[in-house]
Coordinates of C-alpha atoms in Angstrom, one line a residue:
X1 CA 13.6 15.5 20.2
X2 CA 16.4 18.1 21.2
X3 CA 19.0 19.2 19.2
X4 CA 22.9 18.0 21.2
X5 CA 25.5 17.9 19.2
X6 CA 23.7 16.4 16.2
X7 CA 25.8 14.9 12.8
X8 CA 26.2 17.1 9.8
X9 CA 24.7 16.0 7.1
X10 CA 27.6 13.7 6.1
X11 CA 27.9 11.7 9.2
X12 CA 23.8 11.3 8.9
X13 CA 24.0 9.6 5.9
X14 CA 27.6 7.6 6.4
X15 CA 26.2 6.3 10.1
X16 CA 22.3 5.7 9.4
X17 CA 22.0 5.2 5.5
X18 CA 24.9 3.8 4.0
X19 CA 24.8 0.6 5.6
X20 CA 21.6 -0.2 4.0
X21 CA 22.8 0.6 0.3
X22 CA 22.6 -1.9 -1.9
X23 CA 24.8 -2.7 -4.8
X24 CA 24.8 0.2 -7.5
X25 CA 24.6 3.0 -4.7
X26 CA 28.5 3.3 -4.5
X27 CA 28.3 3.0 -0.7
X28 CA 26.4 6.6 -0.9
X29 CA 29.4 8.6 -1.5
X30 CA 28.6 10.2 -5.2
X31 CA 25.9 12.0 -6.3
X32 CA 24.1 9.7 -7.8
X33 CA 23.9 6.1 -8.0
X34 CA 24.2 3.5 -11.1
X35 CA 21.5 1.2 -11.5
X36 CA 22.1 -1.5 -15.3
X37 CA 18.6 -3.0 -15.4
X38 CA 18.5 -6.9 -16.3
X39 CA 18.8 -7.4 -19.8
X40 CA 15.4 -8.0 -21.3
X41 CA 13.5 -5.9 -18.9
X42 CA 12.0 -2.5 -18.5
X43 CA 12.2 -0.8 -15.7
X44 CA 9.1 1.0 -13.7
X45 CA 9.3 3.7 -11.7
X46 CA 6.8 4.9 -8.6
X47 CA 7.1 7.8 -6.1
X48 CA 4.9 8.2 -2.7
X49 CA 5.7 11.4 -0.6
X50 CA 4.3 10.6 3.5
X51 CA 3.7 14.2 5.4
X52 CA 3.0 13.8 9.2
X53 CA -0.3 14.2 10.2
X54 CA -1.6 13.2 6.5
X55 CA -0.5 10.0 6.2
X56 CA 0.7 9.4 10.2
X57 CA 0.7 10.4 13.1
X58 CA 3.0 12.0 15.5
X59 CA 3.5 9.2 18.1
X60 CA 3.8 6.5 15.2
X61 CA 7.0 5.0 15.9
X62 CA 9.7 6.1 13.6
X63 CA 10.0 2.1 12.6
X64 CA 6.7 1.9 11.6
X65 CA 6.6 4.9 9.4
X66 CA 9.8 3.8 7.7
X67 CA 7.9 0.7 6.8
X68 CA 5.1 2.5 5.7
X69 CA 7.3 4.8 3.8
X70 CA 8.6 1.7 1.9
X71 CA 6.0 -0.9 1.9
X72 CA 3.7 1.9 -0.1
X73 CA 6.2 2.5 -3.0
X74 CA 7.1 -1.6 -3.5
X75 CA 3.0 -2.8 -3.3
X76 CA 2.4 -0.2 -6.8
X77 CA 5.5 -2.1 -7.9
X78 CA 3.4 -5.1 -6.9
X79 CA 0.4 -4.1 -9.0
X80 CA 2.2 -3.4 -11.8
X81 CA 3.7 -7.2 -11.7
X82 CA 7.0 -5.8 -11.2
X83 CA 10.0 -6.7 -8.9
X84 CA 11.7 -4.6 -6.6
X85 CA 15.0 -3.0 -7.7
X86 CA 15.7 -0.1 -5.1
X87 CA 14.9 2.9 -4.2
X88 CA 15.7 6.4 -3.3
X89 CA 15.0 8.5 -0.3
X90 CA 14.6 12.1 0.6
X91 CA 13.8 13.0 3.8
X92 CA 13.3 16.1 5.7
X93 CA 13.7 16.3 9.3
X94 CA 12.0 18.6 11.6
X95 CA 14.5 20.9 13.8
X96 CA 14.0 18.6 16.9
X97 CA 15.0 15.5 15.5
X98 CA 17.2 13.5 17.6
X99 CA 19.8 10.5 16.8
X100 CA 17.4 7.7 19.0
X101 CA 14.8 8.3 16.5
X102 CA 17.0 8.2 13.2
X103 CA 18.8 5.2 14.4
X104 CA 15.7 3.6 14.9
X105 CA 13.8 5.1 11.4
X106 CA 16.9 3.5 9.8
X107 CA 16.3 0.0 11.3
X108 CA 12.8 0.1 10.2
X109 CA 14.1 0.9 7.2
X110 CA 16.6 -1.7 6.5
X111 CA 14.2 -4.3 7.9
X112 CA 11.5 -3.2 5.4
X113 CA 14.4 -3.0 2.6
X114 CA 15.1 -6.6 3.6
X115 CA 12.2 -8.0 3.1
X116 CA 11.0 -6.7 0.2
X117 CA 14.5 -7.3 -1.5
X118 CA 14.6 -3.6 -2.1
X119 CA 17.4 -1.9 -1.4
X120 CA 18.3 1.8 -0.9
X121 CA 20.1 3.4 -3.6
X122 CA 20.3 7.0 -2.5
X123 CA 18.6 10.1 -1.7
X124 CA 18.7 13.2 -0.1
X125 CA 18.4 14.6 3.8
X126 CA 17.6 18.2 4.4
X127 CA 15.6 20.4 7.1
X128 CA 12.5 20.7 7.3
X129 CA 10.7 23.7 8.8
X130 CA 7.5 22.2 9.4
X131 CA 6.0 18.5 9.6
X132 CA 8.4 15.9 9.5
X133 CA 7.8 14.4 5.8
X134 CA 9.8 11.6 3.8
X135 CA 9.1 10.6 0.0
X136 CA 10.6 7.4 -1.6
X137 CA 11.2 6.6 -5.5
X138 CA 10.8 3.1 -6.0
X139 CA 12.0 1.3 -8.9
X140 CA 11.2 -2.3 -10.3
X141 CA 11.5 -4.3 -13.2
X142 CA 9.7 -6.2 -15.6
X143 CA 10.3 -8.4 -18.5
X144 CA 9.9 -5.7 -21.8
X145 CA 6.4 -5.3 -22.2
X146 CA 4.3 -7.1 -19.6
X147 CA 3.8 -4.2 -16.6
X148 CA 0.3 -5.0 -15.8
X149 CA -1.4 -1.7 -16.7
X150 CA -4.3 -0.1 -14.4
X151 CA -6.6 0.8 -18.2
X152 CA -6.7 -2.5 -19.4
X153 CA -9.7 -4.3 -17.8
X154 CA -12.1 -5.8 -20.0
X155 CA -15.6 -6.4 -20.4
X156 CA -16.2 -10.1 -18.8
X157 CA -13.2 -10.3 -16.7
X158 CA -13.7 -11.6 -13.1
X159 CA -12.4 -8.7 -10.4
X160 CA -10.0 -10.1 -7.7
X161 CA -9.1 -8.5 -4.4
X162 CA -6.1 -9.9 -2.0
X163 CA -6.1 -10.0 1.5
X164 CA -8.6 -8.6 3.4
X165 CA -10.5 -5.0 3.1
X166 CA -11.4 -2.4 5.8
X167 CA -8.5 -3.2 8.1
X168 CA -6.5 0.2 8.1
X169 CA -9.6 2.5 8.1
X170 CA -11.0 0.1 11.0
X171 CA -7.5 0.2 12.4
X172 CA -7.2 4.4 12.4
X173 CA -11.2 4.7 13.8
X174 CA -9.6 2.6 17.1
X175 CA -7.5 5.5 18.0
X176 CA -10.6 7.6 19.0
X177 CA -11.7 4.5 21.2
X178 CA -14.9 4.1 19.6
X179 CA -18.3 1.8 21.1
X180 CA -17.8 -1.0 18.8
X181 CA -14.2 -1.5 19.6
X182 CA -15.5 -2.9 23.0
X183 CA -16.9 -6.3 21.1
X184 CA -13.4 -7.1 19.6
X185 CA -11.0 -9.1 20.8
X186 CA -7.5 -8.0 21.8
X187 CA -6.2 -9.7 19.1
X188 CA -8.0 -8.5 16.8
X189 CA -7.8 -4.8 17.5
X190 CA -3.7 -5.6 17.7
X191 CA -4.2 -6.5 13.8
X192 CA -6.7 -3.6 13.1
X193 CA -4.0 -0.9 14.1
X194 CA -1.3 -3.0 12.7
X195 CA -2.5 -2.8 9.3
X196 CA -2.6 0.8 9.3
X197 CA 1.0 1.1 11.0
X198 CA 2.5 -1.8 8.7
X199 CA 1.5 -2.1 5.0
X200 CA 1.9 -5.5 3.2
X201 CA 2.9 -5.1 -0.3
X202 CA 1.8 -8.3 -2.1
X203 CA 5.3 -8.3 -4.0
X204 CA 5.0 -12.1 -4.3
X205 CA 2.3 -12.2 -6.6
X206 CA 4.3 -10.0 -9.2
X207 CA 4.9 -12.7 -11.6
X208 CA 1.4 -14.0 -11.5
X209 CA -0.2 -10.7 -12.5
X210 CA 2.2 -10.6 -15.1
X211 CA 1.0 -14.5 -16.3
X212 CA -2.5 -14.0 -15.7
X213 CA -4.1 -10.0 -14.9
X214 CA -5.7 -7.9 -17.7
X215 CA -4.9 -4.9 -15.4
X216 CA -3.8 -4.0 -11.9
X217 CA -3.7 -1.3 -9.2
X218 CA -3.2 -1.3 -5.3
X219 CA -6.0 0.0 -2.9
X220 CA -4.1 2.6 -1.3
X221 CA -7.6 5.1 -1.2
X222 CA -10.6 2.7 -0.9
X223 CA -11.9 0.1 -3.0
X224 CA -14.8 1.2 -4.3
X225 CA -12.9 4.5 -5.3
X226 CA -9.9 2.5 -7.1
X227 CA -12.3 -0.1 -8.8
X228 CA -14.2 3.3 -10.0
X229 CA -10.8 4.8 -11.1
X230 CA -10.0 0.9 -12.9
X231 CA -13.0 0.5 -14.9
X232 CA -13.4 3.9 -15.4
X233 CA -10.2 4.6 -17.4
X234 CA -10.4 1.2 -18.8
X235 CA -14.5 2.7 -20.8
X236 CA -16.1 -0.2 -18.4
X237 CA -17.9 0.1 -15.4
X238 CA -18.4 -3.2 -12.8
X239 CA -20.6 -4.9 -10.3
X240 CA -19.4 -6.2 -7.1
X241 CA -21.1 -8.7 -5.0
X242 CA -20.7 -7.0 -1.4
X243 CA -20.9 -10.6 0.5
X244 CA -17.7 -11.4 -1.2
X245 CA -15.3 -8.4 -0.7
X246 CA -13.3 -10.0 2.4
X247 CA -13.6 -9.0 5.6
X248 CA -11.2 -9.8 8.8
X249 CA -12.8 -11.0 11.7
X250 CA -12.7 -8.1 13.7
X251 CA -14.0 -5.7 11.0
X252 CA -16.7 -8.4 10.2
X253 CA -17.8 -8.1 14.3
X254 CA -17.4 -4.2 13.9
X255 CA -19.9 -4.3 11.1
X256 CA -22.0 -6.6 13.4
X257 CA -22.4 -3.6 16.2
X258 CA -22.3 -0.8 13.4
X259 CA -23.4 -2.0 10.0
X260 CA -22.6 1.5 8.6
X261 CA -19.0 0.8 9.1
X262 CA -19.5 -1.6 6.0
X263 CA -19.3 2.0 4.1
X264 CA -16.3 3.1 5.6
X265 CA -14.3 -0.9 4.9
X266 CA -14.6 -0.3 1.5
X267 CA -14.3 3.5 0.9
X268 CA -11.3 4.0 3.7
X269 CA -7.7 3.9 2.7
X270 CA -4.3 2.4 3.5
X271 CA -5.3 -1.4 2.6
X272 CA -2.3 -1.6 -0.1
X273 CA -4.1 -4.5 -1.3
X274 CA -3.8 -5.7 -5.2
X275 CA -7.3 -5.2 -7.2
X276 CA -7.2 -7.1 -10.2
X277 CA -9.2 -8.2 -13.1
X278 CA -8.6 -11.5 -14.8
X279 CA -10.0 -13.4 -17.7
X280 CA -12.6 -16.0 -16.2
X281 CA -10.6 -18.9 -17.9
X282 CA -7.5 -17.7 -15.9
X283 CA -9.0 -17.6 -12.6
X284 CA -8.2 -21.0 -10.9
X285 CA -4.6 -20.8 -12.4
X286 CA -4.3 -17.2 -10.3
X287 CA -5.6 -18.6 -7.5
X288 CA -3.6 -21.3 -7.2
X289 CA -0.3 -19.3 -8.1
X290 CA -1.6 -16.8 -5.2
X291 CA -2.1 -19.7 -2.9
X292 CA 1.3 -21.1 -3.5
X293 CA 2.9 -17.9 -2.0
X294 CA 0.7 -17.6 0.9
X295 CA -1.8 -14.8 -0.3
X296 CA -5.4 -15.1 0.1
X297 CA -7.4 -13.9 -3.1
X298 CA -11.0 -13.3 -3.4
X299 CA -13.3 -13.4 -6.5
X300 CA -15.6 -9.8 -5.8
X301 CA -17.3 -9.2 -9.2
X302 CA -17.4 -8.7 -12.8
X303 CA -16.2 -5.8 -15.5
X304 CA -19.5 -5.3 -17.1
X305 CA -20.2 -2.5 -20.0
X306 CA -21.3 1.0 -19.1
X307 CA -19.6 3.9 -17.9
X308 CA -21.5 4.2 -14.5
X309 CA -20.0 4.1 -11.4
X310 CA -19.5 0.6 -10.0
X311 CA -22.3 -0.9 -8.5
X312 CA -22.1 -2.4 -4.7
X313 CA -25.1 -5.3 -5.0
X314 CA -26.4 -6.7 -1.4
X315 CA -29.3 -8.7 -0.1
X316 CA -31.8 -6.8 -0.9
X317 CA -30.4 -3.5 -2.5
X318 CA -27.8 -2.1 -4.6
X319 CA -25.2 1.1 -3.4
X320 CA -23.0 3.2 -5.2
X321 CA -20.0 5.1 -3.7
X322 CA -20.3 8.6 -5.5
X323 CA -17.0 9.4 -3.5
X324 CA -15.4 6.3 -3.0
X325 CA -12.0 7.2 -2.1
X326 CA -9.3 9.4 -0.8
X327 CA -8.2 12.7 -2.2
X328 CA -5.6 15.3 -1.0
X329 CA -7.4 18.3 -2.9

């Protein structure tokens, strides 16, 4: 990045930003914007703040991160069995930031904003004098009263997972060129590390977690760690039949070479996947709902009573993942 005659801040926003602003921004040229939720709903609010390094890396391309930077924010939305409204951006650019890499951020942006029918709203752009770090404020909306809360699991309901689980951890390990990558297939390394780069919030399932969850979350820091977070705040605990958590292809081969990357699938983060729990008469109803929108959704386990920590049960033996997840601190 070098520094030629760069836009002030003014110009940044009026030639990158505004022309993804969505209705209620006021084209990015007050201070604020004006958002009238849809009568009959609440509204639900989420922030994720993305520092280089932490939760990318340097020669990411400035596409992908915007998608990142997005697709984060709108799959809690997800969870909560909202849908999207907008969102705001701050964003603070390192001293070598050029205009090829904003103009393409911005695209990646306005894609991402596109397809998750979230638009931008407003923000904030200043300098940063470190690491190059972003954080978006999503908002959704719900009808009043249904956001599907993460401390409502109950004892008996069936635990669901969408997608598949693994594939971002599996997809950052690649980058150090490990043995087992050797036994995959092109293809399937291509969707290991595009998992990472490129969440998939599962915003289409919204309003069936609103119909039919007991309580919601997204695995952004490992599923064994969120389903202990889940049950935990919800005074349950849960058992989880390993041989059903779902497993791509090329993590299942990876396993194959290096069976203790199992551990990893399920403790590593970045799936943005939806972990659910449903009443056992509402299960075939979800899954057909889920499979009318083109999301896979997997039956994993059980909310059971206790207050241990969830319970992993294999072939022969049983695990549990003291520190199952992510933490900055």
């Amino acid at each position: 990045m070098t520094s030629r005659e760069r836009p002030n801040e003014d110009g940044l926003i009026a030639r990158f930003f505004a022309p993804l602003a969505g209705e209620g921004a006021l084209g990015l040229k007050d201070d604020a914007a004006c958002l009238s939720p849809t009568p009959g709903h609440d509204l639900v609010l989420t922030t994720d703040a993305l520092v280089e390094t932490v939760h990318f890396l340097p020669e990411d391309s400035p596409g992908s991160i915007a998608r990142k930077a997005l697709g984060v924010n709108v799959s809690d939305l997800a969870a909560k069995g909202a849908d999207p409204a907008g969102f705001l951006l701050s964003l603070a650019l390192p001293e070598n930031w050029t205009e090829e890499w904003l103009a393409a951020f911005a695209a990646g942006l306005g894609e991402a904003a596109r397809d998750f029918a979230c638009p931008l709203l407003g923000g904030d752009t200043v300098k940063a004098r470190g690491a190059l770090t972003l954080s978006v404020t999503a908002m959704g909306e719900v009808p009043t009263g249904c956001m599907v809360r993460r401390t409502t699991a109950q004892v008996g309901d069936i635990i669901c997972i969408t997608g598949t689980i693994g594939d971002a951890a599996l997809g950052l390990r690649l980058r150090k060129a490990p043995a087992w990558a050797e036994s995959l297939l092109p293809e399937e390394r291509a969707h290991l590390a595009d998992r990472y780069l490129h969440p998939q919030p599962r915003h289409q399932l919204a309003r069936a977690l609103r119909t039919h969850a007991h309580a919601a979350m997204d695995v952004s820091d490992g599923l064994a760690g969120d389903l202990a977070k889940m049950v935990r705040v919800s005074g349950a605990s849960a058992v989880v039949e390993a041989d059903r958590v779902p497993l791509s292809p090329g993590v299942r081969k990876a396993i194959q070479v290096d069976p203790s990357l199992y551990d990893l699938a399920v403790t590593g983060g970045d799936d943005y996947e939806i972990l659910c729990t449903v009443p056992e008469k509402n299960l075939d109803s979800f899954m057909k709902e889920a499979d009318s929108v083109g999301i896979i959704l997997s039956a994993i386990g059980r909310v059971v009573q206790g207050h241990e920590i969830p319970v992993f049960r294999m072939q022969a033996s049983e695990r549990r993942y003291d520190a199952g997840s992510f933490s900055h601190f």
